[in-house]
C-alpha positions as a Markdown table, in Angstrom:
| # | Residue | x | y | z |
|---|---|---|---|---|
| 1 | Unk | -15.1 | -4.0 | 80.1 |
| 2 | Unk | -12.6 | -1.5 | 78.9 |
| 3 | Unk | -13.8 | 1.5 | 77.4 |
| 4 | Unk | -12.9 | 2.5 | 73.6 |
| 5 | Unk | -11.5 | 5.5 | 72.3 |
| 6 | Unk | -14.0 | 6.6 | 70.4 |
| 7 | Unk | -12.3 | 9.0 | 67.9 |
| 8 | Unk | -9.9 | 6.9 | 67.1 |
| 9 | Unk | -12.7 | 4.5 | 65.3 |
| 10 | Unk | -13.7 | 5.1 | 61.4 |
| 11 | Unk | -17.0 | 4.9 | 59.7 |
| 12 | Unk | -16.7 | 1.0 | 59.4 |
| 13 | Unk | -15.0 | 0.3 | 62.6 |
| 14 | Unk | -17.9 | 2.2 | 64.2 |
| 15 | Unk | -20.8 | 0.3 | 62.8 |
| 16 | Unk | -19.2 | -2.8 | 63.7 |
| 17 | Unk | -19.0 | -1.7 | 67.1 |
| 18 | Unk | -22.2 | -0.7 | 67.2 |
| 19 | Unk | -24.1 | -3.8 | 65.6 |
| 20 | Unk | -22.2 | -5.7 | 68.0 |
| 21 | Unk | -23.8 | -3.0 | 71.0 |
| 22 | Unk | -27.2 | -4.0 | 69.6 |
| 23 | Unk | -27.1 | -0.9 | 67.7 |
| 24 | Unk | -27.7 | 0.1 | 64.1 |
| 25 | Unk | -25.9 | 0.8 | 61.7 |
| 26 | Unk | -27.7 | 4.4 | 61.2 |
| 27 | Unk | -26.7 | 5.3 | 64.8 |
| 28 | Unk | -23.3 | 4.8 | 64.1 |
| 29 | Unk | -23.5 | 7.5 | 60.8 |
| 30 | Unk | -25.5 | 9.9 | 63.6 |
| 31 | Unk | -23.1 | 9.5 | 66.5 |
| 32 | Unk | -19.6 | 9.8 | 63.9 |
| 33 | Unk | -21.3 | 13.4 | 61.8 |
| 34 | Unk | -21.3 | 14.5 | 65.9 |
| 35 | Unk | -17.9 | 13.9 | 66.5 |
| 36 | Unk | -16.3 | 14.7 | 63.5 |
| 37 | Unk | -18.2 | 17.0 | 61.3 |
| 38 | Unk | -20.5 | 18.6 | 63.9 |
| 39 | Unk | -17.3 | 18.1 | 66.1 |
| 40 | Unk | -18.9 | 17.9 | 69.4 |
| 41 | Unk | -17.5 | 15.1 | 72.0 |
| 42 | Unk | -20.2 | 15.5 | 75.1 |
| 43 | Unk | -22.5 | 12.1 | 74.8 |
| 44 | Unk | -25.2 | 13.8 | 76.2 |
| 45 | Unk | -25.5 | 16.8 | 73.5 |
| 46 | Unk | -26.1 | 14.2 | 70.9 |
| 47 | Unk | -30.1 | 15.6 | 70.5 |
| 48 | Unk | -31.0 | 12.8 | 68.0 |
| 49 | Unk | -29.5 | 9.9 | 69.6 |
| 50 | Unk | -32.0 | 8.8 | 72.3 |
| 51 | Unk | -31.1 | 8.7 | 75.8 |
| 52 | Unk | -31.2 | 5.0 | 76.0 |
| 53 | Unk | -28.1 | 4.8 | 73.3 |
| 54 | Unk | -26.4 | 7.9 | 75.2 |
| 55 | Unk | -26.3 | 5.5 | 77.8 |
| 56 | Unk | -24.5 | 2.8 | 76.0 |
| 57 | Unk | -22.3 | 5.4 | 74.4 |
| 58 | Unk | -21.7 | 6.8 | 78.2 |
| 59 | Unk | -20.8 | 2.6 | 79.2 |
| 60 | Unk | -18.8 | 1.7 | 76.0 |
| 61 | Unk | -17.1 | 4.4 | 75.2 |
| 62 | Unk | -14.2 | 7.6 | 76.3 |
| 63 | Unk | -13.3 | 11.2 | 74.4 |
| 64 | Unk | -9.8 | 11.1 | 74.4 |
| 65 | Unk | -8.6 | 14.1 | 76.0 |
| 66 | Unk | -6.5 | 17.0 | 74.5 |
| 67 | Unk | -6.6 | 20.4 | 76.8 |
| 68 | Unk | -5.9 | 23.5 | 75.8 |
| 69 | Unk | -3.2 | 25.2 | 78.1 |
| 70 | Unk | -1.4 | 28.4 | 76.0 |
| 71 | Unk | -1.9 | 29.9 | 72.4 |
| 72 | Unk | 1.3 | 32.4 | 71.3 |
| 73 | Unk | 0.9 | 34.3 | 68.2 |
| 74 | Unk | 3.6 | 35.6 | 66.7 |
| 75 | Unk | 4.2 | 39.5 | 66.1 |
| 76 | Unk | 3.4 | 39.3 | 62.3 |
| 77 | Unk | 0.1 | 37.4 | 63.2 |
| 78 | Unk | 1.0 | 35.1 | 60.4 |
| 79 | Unk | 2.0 | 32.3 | 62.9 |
| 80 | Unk | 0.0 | 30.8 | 66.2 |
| 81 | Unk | 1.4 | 28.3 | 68.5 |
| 82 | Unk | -1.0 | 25.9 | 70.4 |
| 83 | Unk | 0.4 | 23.7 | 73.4 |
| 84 | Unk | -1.8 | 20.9 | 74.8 |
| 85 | Unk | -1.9 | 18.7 | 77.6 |
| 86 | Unk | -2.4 | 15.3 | 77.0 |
| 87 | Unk | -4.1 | 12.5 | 79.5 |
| 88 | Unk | -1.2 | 10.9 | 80.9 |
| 89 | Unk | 0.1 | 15.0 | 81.8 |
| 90 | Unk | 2.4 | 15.2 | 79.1 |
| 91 | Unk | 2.6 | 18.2 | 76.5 |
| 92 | Unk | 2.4 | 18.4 | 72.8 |
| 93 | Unk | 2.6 | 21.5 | 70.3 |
| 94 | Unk | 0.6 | 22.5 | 67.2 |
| 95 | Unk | 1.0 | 25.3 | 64.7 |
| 96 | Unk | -1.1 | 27.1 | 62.7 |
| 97 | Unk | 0.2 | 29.2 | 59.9 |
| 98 | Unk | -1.4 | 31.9 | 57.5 |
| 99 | Unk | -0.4 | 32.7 | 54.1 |
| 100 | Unk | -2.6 | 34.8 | 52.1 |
| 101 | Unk | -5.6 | 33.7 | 53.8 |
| 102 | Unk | -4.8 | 30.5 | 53.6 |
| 103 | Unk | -4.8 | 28.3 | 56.3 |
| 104 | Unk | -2.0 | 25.3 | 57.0 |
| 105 | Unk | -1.8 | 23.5 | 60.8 |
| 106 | Unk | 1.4 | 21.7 | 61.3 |
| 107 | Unk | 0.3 | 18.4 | 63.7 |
| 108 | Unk | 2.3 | 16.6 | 66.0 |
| 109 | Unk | 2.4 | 12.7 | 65.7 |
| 110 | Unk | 4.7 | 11.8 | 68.4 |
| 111 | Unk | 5.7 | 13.0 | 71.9 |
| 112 | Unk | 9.6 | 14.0 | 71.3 |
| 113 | Unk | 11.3 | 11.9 | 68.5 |
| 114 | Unk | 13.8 | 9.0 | 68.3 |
| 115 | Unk | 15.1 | 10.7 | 64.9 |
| 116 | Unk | 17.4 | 12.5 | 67.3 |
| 117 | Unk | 18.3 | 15.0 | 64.1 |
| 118 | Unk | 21.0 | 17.0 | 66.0 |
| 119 | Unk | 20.0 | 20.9 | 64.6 |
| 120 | Unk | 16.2 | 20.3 | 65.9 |
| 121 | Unk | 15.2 | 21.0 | 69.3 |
| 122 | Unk | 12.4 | 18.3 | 69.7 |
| 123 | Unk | 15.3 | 16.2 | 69.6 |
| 124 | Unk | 16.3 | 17.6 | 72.9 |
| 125 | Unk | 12.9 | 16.0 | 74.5 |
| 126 | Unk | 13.8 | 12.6 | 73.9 |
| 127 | Unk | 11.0 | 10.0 | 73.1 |
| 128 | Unk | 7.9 | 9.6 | 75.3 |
| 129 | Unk | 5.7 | 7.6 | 73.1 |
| 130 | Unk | 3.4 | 7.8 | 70.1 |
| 131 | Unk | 0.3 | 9.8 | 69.5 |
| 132 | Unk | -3.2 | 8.0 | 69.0 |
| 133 | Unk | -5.2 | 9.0 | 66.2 |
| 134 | Unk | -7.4 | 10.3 | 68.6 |
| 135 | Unk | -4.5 | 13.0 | 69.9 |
| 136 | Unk | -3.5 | 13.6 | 66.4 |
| 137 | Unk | -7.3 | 14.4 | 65.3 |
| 138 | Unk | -7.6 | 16.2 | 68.6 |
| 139 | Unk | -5.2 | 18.7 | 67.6 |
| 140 | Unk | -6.6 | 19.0 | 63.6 |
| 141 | Unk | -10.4 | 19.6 | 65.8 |
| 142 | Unk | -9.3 | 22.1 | 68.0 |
| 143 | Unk | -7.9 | 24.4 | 65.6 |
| 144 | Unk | -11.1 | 24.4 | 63.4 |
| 145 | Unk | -13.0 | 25.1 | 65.6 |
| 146 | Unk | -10.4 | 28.3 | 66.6 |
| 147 | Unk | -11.0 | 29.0 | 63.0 |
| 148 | Unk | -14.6 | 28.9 | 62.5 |
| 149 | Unk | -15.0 | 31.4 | 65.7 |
| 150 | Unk | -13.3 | 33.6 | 62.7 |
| 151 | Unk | -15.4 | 32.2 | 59.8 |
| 152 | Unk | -12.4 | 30.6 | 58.5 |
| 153 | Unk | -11.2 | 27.2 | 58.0 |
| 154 | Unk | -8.2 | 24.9 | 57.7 |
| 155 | Unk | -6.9 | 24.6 | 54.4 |
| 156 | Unk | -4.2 | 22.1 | 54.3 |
| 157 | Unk | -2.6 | 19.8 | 57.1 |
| 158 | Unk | 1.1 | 19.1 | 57.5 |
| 159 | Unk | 2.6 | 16.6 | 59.4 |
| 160 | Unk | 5.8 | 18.0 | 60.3 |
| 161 | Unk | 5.1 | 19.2 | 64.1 |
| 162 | Unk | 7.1 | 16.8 | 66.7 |
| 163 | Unk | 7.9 | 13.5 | 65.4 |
| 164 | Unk | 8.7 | 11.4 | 62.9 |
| 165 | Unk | 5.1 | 10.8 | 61.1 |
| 166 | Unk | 6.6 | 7.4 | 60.0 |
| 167 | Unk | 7.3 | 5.8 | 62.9 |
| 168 | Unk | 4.0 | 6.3 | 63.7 |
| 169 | Unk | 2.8 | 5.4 | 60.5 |
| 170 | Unk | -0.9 | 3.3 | 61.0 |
| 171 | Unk | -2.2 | 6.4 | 63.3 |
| 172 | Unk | -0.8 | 9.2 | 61.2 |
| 173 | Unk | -3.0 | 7.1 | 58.0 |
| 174 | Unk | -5.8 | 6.6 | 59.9 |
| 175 | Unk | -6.0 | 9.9 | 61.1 |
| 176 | Unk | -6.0 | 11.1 | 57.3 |
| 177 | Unk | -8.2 | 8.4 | 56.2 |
| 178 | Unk | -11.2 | 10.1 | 59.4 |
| 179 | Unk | -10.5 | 13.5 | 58.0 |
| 180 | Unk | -11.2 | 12.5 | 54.9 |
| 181 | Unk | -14.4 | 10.9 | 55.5 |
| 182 | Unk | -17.4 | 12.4 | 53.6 |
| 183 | Unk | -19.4 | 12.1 | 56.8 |
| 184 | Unk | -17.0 | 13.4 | 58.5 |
| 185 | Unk | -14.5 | 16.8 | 57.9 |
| 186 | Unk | -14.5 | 15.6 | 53.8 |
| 187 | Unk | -10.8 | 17.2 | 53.5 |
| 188 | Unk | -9.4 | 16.1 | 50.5 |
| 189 | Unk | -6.4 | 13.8 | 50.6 |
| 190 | Unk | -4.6 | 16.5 | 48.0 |
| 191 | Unk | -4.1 | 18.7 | 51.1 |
| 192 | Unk | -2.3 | 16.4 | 53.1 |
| 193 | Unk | 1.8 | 16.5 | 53.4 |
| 194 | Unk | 3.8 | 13.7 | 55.7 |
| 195 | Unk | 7.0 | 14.6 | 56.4 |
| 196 | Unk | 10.1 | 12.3 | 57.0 |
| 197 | Unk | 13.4 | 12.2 | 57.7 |
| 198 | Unk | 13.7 | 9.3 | 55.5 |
| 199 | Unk | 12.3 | 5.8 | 57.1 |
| 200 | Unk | 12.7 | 4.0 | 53.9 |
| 201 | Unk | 11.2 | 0.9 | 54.6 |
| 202 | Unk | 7.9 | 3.0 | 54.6 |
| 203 | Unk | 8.6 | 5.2 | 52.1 |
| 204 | Unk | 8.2 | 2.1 | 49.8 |
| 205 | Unk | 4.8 | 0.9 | 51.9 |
| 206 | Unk | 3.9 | 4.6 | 51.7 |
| 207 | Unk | 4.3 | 4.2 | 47.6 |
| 208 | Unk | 2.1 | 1.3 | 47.9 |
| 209 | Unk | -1.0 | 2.2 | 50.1 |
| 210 | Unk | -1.0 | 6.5 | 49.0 |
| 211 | Unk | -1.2 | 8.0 | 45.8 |
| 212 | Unk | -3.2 | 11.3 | 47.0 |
| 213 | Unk | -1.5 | 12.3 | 50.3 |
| 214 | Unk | 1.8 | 14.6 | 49.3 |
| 215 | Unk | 5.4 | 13.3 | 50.9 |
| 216 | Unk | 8.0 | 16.3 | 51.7 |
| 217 | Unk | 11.5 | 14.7 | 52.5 |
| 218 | Unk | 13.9 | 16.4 | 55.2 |
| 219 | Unk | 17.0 | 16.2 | 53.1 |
| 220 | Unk | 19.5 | 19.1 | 54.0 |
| 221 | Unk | 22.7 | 17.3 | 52.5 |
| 222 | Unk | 23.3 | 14.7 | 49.5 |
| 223 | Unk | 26.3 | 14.2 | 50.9 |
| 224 | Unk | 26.5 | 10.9 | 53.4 |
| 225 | Unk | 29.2 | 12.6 | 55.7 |
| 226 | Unk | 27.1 | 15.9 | 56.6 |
| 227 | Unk | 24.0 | 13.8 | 57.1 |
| 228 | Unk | 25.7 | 11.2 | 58.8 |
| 229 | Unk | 26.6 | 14.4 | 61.4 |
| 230 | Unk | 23.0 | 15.8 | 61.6 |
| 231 | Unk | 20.6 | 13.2 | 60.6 |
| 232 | Unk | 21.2 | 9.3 | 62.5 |
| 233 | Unk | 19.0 | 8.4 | 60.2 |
| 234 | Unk | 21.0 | 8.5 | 57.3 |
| 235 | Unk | 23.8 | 5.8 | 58.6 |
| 236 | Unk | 20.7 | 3.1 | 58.3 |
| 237 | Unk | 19.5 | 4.3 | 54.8 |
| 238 | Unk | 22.0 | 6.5 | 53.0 |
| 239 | Unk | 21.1 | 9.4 | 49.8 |
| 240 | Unk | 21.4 | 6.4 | 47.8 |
| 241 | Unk | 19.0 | 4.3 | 49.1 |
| 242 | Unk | 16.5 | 7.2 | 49.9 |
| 243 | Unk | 16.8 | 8.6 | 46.6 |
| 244 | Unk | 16.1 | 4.7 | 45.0 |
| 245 | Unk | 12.8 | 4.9 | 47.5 |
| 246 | Unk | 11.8 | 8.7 | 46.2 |
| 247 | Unk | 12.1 | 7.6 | 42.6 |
| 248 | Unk | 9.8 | 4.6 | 42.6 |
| 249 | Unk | 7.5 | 6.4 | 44.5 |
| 250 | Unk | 7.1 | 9.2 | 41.8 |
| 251 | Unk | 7.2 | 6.6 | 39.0 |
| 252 | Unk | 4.1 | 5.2 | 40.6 |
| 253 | Unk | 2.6 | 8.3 | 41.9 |
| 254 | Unk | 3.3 | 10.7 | 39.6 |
| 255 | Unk | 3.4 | 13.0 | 42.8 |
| 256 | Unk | 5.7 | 15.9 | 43.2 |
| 257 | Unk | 8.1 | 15.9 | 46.1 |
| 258 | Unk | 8.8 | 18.3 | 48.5 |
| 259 | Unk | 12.4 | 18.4 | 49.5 |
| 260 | Unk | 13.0 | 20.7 | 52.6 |
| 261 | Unk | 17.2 | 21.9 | 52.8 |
| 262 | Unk | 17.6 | 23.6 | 55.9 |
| 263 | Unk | 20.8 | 26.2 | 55.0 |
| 264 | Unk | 23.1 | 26.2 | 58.5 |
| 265 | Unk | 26.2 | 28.3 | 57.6 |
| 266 | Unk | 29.4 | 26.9 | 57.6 |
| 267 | Unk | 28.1 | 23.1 | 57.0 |
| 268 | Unk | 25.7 | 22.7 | 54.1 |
| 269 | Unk | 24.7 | 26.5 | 52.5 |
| 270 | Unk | 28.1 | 26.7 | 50.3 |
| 271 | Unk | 27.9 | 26.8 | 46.5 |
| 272 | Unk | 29.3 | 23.6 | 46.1 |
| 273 | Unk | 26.4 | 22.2 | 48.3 |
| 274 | Unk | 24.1 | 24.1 | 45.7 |
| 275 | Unk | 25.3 | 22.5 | 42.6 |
| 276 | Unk | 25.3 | 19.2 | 44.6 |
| 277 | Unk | 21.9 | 19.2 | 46.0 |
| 278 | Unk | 20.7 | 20.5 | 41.9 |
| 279 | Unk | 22.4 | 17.0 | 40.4 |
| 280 | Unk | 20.7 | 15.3 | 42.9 |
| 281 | Unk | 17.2 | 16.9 | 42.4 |
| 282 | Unk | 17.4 | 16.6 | 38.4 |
| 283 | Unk | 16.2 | 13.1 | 38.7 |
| 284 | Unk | 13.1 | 14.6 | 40.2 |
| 285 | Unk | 9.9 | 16.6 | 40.0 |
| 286 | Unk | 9.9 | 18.1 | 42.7 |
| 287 | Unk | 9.8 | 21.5 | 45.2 |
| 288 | Unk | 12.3 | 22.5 | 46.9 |
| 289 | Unk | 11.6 | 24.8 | 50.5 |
| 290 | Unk | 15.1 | 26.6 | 51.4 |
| 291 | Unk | 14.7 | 27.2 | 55.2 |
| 292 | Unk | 17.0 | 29.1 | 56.6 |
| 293 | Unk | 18.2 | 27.6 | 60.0 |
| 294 | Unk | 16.6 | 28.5 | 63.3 |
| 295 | Unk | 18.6 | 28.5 | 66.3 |
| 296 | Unk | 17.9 | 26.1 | 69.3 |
| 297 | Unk | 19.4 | 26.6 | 72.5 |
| 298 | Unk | 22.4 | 24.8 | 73.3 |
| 299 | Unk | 23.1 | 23.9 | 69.5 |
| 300 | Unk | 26.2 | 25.0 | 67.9 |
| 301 | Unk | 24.5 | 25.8 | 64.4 |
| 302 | Unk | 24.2 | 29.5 | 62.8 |
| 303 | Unk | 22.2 | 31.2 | 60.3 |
| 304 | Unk | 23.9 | 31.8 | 57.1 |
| 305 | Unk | 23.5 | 35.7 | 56.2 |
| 306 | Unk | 21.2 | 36.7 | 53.7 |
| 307 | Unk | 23.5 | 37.3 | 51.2 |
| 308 | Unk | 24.5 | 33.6 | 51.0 |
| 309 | Unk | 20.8 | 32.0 | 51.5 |
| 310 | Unk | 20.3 | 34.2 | 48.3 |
| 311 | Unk | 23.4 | 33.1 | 46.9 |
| 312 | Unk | 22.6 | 29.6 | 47.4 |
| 313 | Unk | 19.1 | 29.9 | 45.9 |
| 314 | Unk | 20.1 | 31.3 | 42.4 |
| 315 | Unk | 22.4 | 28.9 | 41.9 |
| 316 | Unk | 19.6 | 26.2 | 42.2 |
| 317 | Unk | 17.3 | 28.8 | 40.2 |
| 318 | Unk | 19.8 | 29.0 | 37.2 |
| 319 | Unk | 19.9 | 25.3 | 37.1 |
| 320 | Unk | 15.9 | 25.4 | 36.7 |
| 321 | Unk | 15.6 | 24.0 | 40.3 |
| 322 | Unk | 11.5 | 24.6 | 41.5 |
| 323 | Unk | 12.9 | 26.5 | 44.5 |
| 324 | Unk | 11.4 | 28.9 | 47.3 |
| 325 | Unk | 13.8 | 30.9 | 49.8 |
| 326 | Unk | 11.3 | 30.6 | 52.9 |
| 327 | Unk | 10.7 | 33.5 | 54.8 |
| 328 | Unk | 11.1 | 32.7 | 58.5 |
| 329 | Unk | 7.8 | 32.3 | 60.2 |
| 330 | Unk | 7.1 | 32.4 | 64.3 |
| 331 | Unk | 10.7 | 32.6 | 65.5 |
| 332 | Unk | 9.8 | 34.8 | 67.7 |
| 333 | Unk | 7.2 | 32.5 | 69.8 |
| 334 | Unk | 9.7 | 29.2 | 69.2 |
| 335 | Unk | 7.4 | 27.9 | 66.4 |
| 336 | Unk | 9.5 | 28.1 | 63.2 |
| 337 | Unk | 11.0 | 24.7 | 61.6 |
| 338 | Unk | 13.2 | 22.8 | 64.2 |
| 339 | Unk | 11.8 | 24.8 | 67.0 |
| 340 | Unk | 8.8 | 22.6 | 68.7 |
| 341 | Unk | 10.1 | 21.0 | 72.3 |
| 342 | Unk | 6.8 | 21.7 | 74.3 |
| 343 | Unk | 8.5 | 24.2 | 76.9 |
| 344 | Unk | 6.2 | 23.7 | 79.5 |
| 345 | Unk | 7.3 | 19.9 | 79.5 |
| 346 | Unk | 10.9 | 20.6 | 79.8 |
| 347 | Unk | 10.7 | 23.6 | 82.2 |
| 348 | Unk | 8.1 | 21.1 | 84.7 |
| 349 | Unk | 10.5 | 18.3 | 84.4 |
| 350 | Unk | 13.7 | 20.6 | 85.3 |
């Protein structure tokens, strides 16, 4: 019989397993607080699960596994970068970013992306496959436990690392849905962000299934033609459509939206862009993150100077636009917005 990835199971799914093991329903609660509160994975350190049910744990069951290979910290120590291998040798990247002693890890859900968003340099992976929710909890795991070396903890999770959270929408829930356990890590759905390039179609499943769990939108244009050029995505479901999604999802939410506008000079950081992108946000209650573009190797894209991020960011201020200019974080180790392409990947496959 095949073994089961154990992580990837919640509460419920657990105690159904185990009933139908011959177990009870209390082992189940002892073996999950293990794994993900007391967050250890080795079967045989469980002290209050007897050795007989180690055993059937040990026949029945695998820890998926995540290894550890590199951790870069960038020069302001605000921003660390994790790289992990993954079971079938491939490589994913996490990031952990501090801001006034706060705590936010950006996850991975996917290995590459299909999104193929032509400024972002995970698009220059390609697509290997989805993550479990085993690999995605993996990451979340390791970094507490980084954390609490420190006496510190994680204080909110973004999905934003490599992929597009939507495609791999029933893991990137279920991970959230474990985490949020009370047995388990009891992190509150309010600290939660998905990110998406737009997937419609589950944007409007999203509106029906979440209320807690915040949604950030990649935007970077209203206008069709410039995110026809830089977001694929776009040709399927336009602005129009993906602005119809956002506002029935904030009717029935009530949720504030992130919007995140990368500014690339010479294509979308012009004032005209900036009154644009405030018509289109007055519909909305909602946050808007300037980031100014990182480069990538091999794209064509610049920075806008400073003068015209700021430039670009009163406009929308004066037009009472919720708007931050972001500071850029962890250029320096290629961990900043648009930068994740697990190098060790690309360089062994070269």
């Amino acid at each position: 019989m095949e073994k089961i990835d154990i992580l990837g199971l919640n509460l419920e799914e657990l105690q159904e397993k185990f009933l139908s093991l011959g177990l009870k329903k209390f082992n189940a609660n002892q073996v999950f607080d293990w794994l993900h509160n007391k967050l250890e994975f080795d079967f045989d350190k469980f002290s209050n699960v007897s050795k007989k049910d180690r055993e059937i744990l040990q026949k029945n069951f695998f820890v998926e596994k995540l290894e550890f290979k590199t951790h870069q910290v960038s020069e302001d120590k605000e921003t660390e970068k994790f790289l992990f291998e993954l079971n079938d040798k491939k490589f994913i990247e996490s990031v952990l970013i501090t801001h006034k002693n706060r705590y936010t890890l950006c996850v991975s859900s996917q290995i590459g992306c299909l999104m193929n968003c032509d400024f972002c340099a995970t698009a220059l992976m390609g697509y290997e496959r989805n993550l479990s929710v085993s690999e995605i909890l993996l990451q979340y795991y390791y970094v507490q436990k980084h954390l609490l070396k420190r006496g510190k903890k994680l204080g909110n999770v973004v999905y934003m690392g490599m992929g597009e959270p939507f495609s791999n929408y029933r893991a990137v829930l279920s991970s959230i849905d474990i985490l949020n356990s009370p047995k388990g890590q009891n992190f509150s759905k309010r600290n939660f962000t998905i990110s998406t390039s737009g997937v419609v179609p589950v944007i409007k499943k999203f509106t029906l299934d979440e209320s807690q769990i915040h949604l950030a939108i990649s935007l970077h244009s209203v206008r069709d033609e410039i995110r026809n050029q830089i977001m694929p995505i776009n040709k399927t479901w336009n602005v129009s459509k993906l602005k119809e999604a956002l506002l029935e999802y904030q009717k029935k939410t009530k949720n504030r939206i992130t919007f995140e506008y990368i500014l690339i000079d010479e294509l979308n950081s012009e004032p005209k862009d900036a009154r644009e992108l405030a018509d289109f946000l007055s519909s909305f209650n909602c946050l808007v993150n300037l980031i100014p573009y990182n480069p990538v190797g091999g794209k064509i894209y610049k920075t806008p100077s400073k003068a015209k991020q700021r430039e670009f960011y009163k406009i929308l201020k004066d037009k009472n636009v919720n708007v931050t200019l972001r500071e850029t974080k962890g250029q320096d180790i290629a961990a900043a917005c648009g930068q994740l392409r697990a190098e060790k990947q690309l360089k062994r496959e070269k």
